[in-house]
mmCIF file of C-alpha atoms and ligand atoms in Angstrom:
data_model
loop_
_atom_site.group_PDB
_atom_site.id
_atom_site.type_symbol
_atom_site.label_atom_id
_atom_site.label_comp_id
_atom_site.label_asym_id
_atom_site.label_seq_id
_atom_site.Cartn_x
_atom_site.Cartn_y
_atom_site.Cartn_z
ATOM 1 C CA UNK A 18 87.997 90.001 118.315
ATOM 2 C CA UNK A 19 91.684 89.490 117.596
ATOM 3 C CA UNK A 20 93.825 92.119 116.026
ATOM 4 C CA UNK A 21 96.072 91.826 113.171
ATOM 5 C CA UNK A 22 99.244 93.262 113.586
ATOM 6 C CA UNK A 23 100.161 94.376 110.026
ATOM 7 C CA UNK A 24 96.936 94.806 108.045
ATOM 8 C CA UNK A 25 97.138 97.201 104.937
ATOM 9 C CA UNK A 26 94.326 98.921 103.294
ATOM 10 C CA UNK A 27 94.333 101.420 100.876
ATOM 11 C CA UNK A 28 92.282 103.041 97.870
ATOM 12 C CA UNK A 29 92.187 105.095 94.586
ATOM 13 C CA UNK A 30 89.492 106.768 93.367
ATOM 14 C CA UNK A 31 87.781 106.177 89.995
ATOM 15 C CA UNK A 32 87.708 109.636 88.884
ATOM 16 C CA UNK A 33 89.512 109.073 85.202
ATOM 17 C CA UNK A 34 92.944 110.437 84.268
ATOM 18 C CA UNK A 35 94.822 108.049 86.305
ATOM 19 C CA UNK A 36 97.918 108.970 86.332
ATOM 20 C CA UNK A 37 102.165 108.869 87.046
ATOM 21 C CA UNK A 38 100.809 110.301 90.396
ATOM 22 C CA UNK A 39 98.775 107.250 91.511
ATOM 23 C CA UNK A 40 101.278 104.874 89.955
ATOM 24 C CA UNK A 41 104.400 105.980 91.676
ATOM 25 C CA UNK A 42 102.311 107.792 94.619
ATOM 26 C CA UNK A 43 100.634 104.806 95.950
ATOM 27 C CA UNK A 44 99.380 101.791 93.340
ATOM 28 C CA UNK A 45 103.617 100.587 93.286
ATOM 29 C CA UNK A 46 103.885 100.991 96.559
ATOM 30 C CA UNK A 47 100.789 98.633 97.168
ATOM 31 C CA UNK A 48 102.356 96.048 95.340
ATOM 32 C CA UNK A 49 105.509 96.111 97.605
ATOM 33 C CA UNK A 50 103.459 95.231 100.510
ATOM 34 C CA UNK A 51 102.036 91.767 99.598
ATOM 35 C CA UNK A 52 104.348 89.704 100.747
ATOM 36 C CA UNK A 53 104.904 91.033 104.529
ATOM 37 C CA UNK A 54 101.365 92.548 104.960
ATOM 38 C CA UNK A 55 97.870 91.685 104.668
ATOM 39 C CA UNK A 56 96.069 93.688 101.925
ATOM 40 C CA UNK A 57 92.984 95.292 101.126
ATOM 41 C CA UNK A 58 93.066 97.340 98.260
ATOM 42 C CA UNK A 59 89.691 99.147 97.200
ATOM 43 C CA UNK A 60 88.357 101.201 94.400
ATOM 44 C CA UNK A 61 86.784 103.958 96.656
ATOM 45 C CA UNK A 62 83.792 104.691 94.441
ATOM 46 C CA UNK A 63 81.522 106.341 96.987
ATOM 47 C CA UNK A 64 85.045 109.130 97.105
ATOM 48 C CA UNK A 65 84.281 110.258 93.383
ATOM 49 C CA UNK A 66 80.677 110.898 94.033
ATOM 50 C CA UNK A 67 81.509 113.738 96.352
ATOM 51 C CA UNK A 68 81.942 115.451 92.923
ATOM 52 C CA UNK A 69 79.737 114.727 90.144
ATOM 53 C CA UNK A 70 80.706 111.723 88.231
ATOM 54 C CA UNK A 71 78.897 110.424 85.058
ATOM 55 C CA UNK A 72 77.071 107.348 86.009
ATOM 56 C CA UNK A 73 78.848 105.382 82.980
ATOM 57 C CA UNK A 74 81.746 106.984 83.454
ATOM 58 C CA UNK A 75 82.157 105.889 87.158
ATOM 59 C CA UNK A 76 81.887 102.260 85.972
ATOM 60 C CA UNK A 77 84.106 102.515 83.230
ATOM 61 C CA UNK A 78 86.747 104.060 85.636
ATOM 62 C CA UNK A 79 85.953 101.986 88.709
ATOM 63 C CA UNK A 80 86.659 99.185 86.200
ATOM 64 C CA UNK A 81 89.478 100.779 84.819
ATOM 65 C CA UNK A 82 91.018 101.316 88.578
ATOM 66 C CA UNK A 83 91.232 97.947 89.208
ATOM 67 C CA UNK A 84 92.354 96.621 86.327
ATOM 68 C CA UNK A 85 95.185 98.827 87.384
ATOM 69 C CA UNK A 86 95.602 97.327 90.721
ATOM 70 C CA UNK A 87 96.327 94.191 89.185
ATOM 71 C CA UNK A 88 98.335 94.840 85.864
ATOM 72 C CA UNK A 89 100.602 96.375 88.457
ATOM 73 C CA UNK A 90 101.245 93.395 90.019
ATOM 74 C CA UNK A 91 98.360 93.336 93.269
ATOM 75 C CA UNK A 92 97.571 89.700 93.206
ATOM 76 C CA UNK A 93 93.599 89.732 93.908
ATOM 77 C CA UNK A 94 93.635 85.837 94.597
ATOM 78 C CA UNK A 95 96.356 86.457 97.767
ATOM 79 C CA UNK A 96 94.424 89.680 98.628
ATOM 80 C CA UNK A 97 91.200 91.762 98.745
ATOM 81 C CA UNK A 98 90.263 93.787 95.389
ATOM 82 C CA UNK A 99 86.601 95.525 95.592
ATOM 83 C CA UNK A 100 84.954 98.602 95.365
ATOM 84 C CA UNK A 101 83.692 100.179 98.174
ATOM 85 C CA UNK A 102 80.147 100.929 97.020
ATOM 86 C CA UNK A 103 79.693 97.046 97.458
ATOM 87 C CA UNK A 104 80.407 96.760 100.845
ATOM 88 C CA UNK A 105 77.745 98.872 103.476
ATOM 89 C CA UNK A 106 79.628 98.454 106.593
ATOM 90 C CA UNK A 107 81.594 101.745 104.827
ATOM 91 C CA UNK A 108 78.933 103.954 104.579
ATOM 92 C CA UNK A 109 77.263 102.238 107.721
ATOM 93 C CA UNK A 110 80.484 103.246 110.296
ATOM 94 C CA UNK A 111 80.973 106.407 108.408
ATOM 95 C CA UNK A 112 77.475 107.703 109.873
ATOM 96 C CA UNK A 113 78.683 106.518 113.194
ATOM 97 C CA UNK A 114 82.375 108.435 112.737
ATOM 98 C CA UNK A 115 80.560 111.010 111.821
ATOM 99 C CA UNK A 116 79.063 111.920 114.761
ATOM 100 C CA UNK A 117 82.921 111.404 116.883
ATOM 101 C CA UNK A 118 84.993 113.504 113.915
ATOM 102 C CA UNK A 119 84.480 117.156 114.928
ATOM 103 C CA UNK A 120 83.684 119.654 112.823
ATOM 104 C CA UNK A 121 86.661 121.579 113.656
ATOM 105 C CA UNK A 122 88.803 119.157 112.918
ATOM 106 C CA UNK A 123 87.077 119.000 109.010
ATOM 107 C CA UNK A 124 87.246 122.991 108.936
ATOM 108 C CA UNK A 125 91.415 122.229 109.037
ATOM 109 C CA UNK A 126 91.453 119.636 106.004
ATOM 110 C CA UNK A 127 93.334 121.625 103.090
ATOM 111 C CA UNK A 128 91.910 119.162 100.466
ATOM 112 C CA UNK A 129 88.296 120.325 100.794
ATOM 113 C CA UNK A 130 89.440 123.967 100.820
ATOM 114 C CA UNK A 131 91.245 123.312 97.244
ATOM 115 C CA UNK A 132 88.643 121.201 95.847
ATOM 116 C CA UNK A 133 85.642 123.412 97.201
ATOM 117 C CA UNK A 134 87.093 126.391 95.051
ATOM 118 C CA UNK A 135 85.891 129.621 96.431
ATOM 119 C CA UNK A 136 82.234 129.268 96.129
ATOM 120 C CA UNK A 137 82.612 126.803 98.997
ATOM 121 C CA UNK A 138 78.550 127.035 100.088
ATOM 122 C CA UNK A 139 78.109 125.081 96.731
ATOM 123 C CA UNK A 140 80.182 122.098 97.514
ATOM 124 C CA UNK A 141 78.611 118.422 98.218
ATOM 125 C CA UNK A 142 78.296 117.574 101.707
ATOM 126 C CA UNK A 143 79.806 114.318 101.344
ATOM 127 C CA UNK A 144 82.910 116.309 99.827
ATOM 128 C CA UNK A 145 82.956 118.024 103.161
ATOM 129 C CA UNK A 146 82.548 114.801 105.147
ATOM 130 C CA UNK A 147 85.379 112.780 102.822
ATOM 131 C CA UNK A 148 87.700 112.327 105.340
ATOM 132 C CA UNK A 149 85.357 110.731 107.734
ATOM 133 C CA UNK A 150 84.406 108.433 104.988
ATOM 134 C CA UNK A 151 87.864 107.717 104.874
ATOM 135 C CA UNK A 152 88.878 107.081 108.329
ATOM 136 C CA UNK A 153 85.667 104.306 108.216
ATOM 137 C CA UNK A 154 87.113 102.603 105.248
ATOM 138 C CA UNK A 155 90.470 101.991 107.185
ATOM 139 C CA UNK A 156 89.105 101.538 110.703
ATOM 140 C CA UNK A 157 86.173 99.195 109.657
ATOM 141 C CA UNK A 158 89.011 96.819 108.950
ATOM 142 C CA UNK A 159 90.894 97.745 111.773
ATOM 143 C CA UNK A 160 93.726 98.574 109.065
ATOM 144 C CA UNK A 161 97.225 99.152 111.050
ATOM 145 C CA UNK A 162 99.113 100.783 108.028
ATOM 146 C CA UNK A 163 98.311 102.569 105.151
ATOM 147 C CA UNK A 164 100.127 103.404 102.128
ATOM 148 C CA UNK A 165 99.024 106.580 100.106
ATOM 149 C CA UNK A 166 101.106 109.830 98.370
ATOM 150 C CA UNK A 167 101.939 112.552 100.641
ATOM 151 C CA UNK A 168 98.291 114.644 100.072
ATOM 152 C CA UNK A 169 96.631 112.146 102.255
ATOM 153 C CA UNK A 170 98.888 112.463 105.408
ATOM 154 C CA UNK A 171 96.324 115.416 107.223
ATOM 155 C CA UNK A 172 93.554 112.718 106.188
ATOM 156 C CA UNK A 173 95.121 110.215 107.928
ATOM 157 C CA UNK A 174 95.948 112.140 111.462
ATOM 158 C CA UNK A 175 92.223 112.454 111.210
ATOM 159 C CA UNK A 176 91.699 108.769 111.039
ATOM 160 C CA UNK A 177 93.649 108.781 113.591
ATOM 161 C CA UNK A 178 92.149 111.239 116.200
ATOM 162 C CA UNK A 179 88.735 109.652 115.293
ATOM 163 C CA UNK A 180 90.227 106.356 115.885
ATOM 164 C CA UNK A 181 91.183 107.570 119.467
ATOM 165 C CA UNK A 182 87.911 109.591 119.915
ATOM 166 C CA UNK A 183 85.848 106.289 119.371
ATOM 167 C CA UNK A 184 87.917 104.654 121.898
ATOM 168 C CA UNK A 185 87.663 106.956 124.276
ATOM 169 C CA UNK A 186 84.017 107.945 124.435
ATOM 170 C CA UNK A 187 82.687 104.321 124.075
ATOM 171 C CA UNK A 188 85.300 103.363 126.598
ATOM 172 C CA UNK A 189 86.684 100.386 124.724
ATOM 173 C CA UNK A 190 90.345 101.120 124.806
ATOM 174 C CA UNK A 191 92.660 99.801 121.725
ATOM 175 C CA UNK A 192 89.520 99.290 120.055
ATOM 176 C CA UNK A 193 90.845 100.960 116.885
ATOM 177 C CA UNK A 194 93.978 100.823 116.162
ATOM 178 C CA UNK A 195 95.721 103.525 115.630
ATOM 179 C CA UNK A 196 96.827 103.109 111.297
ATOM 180 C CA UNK A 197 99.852 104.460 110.135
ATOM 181 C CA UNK A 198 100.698 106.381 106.942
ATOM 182 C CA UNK A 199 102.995 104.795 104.862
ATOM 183 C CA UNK A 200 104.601 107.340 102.244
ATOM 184 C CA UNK A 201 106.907 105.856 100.463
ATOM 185 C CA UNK A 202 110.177 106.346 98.090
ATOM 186 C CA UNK A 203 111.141 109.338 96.055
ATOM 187 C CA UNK A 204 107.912 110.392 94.232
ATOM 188 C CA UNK A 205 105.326 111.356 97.311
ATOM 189 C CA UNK A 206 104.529 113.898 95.602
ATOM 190 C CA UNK A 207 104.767 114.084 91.664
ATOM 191 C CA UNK A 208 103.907 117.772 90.079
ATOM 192 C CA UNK A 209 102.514 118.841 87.354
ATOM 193 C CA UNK A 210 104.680 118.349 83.625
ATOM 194 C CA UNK A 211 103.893 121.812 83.558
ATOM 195 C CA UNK A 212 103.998 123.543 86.687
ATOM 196 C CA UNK A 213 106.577 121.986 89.195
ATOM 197 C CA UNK A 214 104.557 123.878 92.041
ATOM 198 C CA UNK A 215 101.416 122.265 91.367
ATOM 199 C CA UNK A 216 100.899 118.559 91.987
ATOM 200 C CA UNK A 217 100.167 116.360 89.274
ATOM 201 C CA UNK A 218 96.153 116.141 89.252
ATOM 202 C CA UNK A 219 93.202 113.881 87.629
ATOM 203 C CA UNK A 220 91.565 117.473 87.538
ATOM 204 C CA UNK A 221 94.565 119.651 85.297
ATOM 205 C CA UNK A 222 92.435 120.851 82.826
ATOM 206 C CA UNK A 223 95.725 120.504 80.685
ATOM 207 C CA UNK A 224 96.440 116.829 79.371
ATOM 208 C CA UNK A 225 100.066 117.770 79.158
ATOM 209 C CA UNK A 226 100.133 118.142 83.024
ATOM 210 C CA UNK A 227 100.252 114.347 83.733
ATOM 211 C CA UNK A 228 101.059 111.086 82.107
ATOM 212 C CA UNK A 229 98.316 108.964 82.311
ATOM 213 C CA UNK A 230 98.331 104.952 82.605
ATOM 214 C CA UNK A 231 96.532 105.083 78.797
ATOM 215 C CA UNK A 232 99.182 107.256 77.094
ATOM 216 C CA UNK A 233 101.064 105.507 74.602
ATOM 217 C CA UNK A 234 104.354 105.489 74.137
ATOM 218 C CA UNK A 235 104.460 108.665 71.926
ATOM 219 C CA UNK A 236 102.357 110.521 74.117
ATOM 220 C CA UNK A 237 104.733 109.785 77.259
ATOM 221 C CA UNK A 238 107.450 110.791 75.103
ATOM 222 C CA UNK A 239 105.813 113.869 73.430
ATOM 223 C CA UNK A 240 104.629 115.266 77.570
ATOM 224 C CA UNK A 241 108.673 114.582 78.466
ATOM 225 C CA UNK A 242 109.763 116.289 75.797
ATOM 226 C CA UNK A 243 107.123 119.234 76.337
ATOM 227 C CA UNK A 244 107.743 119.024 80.087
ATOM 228 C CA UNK A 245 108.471 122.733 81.656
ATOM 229 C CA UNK A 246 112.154 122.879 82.580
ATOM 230 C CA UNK A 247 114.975 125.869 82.815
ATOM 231 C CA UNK A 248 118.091 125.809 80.889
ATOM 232 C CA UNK A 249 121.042 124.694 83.449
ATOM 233 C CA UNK A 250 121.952 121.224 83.070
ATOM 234 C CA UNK A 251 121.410 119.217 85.824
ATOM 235 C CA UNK A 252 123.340 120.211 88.981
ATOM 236 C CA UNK A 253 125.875 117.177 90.871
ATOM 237 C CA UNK A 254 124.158 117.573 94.070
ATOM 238 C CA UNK A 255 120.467 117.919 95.718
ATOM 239 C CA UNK A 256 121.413 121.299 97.134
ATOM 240 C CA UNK A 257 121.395 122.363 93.417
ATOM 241 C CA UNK A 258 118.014 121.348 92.495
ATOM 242 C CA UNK A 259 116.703 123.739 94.869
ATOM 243 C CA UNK A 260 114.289 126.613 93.418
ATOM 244 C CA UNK A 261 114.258 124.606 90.679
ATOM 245 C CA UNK A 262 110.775 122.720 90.607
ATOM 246 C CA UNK A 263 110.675 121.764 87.113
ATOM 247 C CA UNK A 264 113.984 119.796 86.682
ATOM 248 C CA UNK A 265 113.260 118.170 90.489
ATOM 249 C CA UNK A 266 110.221 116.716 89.424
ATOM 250 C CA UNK A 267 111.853 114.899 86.423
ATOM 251 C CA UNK A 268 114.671 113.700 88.707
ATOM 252 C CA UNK A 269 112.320 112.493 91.551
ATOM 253 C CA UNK A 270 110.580 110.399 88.837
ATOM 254 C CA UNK A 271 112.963 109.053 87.239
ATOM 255 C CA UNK A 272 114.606 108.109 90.379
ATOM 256 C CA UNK A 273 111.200 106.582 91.030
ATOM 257 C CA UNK A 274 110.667 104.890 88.186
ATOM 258 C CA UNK A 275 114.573 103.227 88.474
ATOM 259 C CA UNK A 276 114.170 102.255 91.592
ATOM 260 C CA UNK A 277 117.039 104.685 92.594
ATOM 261 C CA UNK A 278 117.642 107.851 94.909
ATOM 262 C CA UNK A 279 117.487 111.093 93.512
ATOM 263 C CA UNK A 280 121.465 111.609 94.424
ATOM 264 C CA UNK A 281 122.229 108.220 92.507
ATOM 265 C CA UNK A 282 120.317 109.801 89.514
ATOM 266 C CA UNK A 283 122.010 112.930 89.709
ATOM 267 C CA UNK A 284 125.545 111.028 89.927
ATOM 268 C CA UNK A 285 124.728 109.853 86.942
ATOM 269 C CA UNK A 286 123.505 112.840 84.875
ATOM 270 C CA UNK A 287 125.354 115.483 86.303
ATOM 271 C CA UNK A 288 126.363 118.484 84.207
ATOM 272 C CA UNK A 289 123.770 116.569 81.351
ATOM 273 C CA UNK A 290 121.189 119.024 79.364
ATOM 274 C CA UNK A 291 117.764 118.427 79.243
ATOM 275 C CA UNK A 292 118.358 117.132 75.694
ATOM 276 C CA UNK A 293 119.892 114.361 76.839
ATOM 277 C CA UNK A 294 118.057 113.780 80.469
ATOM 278 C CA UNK A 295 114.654 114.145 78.822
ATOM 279 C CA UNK A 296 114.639 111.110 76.146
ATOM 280 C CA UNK A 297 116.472 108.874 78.018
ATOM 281 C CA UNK A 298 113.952 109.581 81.321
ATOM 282 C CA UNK A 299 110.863 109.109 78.119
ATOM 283 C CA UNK A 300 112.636 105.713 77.368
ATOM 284 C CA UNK A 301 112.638 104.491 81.112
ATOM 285 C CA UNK A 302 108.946 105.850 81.684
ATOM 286 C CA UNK A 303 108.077 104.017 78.265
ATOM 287 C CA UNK A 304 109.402 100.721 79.248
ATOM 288 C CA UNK A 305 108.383 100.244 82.922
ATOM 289 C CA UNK A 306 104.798 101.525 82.053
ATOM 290 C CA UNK A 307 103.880 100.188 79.094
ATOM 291 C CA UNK A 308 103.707 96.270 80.209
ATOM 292 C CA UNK A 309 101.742 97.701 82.707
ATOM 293 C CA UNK A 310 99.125 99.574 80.463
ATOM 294 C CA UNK A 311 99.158 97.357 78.301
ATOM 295 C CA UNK A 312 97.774 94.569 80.758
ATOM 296 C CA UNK A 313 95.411 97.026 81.672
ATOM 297 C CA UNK A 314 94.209 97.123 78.452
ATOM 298 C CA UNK A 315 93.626 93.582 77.899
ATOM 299 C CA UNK A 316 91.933 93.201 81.317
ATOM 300 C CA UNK A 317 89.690 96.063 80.251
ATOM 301 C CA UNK A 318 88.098 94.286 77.753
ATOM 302 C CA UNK A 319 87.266 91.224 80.164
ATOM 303 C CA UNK A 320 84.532 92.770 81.637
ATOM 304 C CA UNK A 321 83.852 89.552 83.378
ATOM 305 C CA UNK A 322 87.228 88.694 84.778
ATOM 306 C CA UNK A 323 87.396 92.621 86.418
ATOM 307 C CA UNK A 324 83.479 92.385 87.720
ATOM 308 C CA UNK A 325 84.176 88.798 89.078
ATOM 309 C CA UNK A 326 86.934 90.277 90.916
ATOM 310 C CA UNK A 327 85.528 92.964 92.655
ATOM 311 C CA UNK A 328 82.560 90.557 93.737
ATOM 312 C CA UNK A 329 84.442 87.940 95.214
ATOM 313 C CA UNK A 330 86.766 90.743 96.993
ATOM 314 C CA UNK A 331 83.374 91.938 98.168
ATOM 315 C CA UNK A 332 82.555 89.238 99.639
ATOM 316 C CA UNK A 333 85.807 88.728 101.619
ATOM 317 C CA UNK A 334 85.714 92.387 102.460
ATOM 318 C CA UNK A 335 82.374 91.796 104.302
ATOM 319 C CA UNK A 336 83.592 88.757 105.978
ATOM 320 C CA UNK A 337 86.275 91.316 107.871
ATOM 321 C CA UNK A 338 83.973 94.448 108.491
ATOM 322 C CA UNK A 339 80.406 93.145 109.309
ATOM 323 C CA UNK A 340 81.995 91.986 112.640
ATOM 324 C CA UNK A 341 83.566 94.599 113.404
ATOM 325 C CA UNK A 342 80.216 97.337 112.545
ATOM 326 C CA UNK A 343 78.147 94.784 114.334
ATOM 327 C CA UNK A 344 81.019 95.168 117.682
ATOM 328 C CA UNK A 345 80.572 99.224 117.316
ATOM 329 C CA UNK A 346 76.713 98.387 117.230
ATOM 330 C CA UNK A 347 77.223 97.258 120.241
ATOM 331 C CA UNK A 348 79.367 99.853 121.620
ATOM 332 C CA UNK A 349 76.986 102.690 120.286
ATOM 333 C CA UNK A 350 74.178 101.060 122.005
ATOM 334 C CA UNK A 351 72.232 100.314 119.220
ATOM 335 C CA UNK A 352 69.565 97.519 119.593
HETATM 336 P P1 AMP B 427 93.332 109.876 94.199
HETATM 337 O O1 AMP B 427 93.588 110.023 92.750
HETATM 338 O O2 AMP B 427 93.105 111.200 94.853
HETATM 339 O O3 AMP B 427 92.322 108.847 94.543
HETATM 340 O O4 AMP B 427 94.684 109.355 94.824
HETATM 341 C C1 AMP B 427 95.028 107.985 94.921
HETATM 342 C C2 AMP B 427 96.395 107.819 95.543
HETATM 343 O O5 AMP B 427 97.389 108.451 94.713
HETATM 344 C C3 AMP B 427 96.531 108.473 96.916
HETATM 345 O O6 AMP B 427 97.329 107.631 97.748
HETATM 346 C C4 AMP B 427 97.240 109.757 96.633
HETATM 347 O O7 AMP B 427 97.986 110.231 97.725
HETATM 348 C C5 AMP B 427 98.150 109.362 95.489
HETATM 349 N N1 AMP B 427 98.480 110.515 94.643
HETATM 350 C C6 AMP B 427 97.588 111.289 93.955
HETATM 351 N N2 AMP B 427 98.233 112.260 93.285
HETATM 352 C C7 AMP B 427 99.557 112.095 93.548
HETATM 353 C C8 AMP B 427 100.747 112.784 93.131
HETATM 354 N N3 AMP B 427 100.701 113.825 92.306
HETATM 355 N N4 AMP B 427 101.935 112.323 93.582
HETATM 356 C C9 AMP B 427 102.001 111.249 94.419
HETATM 357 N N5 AMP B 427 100.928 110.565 94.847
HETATM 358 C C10 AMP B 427 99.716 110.977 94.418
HETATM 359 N N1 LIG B 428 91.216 109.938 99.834
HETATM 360 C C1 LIG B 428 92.124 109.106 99.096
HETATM 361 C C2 LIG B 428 92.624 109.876 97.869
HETATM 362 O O1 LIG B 428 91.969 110.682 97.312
HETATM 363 C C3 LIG B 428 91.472 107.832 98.639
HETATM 364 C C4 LIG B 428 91.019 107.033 99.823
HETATM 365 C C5 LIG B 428 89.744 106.848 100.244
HETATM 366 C C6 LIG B 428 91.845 106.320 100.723
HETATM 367 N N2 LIG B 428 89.721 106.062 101.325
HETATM 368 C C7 LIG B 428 90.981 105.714 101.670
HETATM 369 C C8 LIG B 428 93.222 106.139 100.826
HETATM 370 C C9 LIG B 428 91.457 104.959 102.737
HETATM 371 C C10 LIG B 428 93.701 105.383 101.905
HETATM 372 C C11 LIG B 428 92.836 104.800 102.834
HETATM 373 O O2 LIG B 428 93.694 109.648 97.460
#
């Protein structure tokens, strides 16, 4: 079974609210990627389950998610669009993972620890097992890189030690590659509008937290404006946004969004108030996002185009994992 040297997968999931976050996080930096990698971009359905999700909901959003994907600019004709519900080899090499993955190595994972809340004996199992779910999506293509925001880096080292595990108890050495983050440019991690401590989240119960890829152009301009600051102006250097969460955030996405470093932003709105910085940052936001959500729109209501899509990607999807489950089959001892 030969081994691609620079296979990409990734995956958002259809949970509603998507966001600045997801755009400048990850879905941007997935669009980078086509033309020196192969890609495999999914909507990771079977993720959003581990919390209740409306059954007509889910579709809506799963829809929704990849109509995203591709008014960004992911070309699902070059590459692989699906969700991952379609595809069984996921849920298939996920049991097997889970018996490698340890359980002290899930008692570590910070993200189940926020999202459990504290009564944590109430929480889904699958929301414990997530990660495992998630090294299976990436290693059942044999994935060698993969590009998400900075919250998913302790998932991925436990992709990674599973990956290894595998190898190492089945004896089949190099089996799984080992996949490496990518986490890319100046927005890793964009906070909340209103708390610069907290990242920005499908969850916020506040709407003014995040700007989301259906805000129009008055509402990205009306969350800017409303976005929690302090009164300096903004400082000449890096050292000076320091303690200072609020205006950070706003310079780490504009810098984003410009396709700029945070100094070269700061070099050019140094000593500048927040009355200035703010409208001309809601004027950027507003015209790099809005070809984008609008295109989103318009694939939204093709229903058909979107499902087509996903079925085809499916299809190609399966073409690259069935192999590989049926290998591990193999390795497991299974008849
Ligand atoms: P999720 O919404 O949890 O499915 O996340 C999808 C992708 O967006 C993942 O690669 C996340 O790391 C990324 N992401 C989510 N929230 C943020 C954020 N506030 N800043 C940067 N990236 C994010
Ligand atoms: N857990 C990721 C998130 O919430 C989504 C995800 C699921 C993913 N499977 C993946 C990301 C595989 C990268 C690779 O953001």
């Amino acid at each position: 079974m030969d081994q691609p040297q620079n296979r990409v997968f990734s995956g958002v999931q259809p949970t509603g609210n998507l966001h600045l976050g997801n755009y400048l996080g990850a879905i941007r930096n997935f669009v980078g990627l086509q033309d020196t990698h192969e890609c495999i971009y999914c909507v990771v359905d079977m993720h959003a389950i581990t919390v209740w999700q409306d059954p007509k909901e889910l579709a809506a959003n799963t829809r929704e998610v990849a109509a995203a994907y591709i008014a960004a600019g992911i070309d699902p004709e070059r590459h692989i669009v699906f969700n991952q519900s379609k595809v069984a080899a996921h849920a298939e090499l996920a049991w097997i993972l889970n018996c490698v993955a340890r359980i002290g190595w899930l008692n570590r994972m910070t993200q189940f620890k926020d999202k459990a809340g504290k009564d944590r004996e109430k929480a889904s199992v699958g929301l414990y097992a997530y990660p495992v779910l998630m090294a299976a999506d990436i290693l059942v293509y044999r994935a060698t890189h993969v590009p998400v925001g900075e919250d998913q880096k302790q998932h991925l080292e436990l992709a990674r030690d599973t990956a290894q595990k595998f190898n190492n108890d089945f004896e089949a050495p190099d089996f799984f590659p080992q996949p490496e983050p990518l986490i890319m440019g100046p927005a890793t991690r964009v906070m909340s509008l209103r708390d610069g401590t907290k990242k920005m989240s499908k969850s916020d119960p506040s709407d003014l937290s995040r700007i989301t890829m259906r805000d129009s152009s008055d509402d990205i301009a009306k969350k800017i404006r409303k976005a929690q600051t302090d009164p300096e102006p903004l400082p000449e250097t890096l050292e000076g946004l320091e303690g200072r969460a609020g205006a950070d955030n706003l310079v780490g996405i504009y810098a984003a969004l410009a396709g700029k470093s945070k100094a070269e932003v700061l070099a050019e709105f140094a000593g500048a108030q927040f009355s200035v910085f703010k409208p001309a940052l809601a004027d950027l936001a507003v015209e790099k996002l809005s070809p984008i959500t609008n295109e989103m729109k318009r694939l939204m209501d093709d229903r058909a185009y979107i499902d087509g899509v996903l079925e085809k990607g499916a299809a190609r999807a399966r073409a690259i994992a069935d192999p590989v489950v049926a290998r591990v089959r193999e390795l497991v001892g299974f008849i």
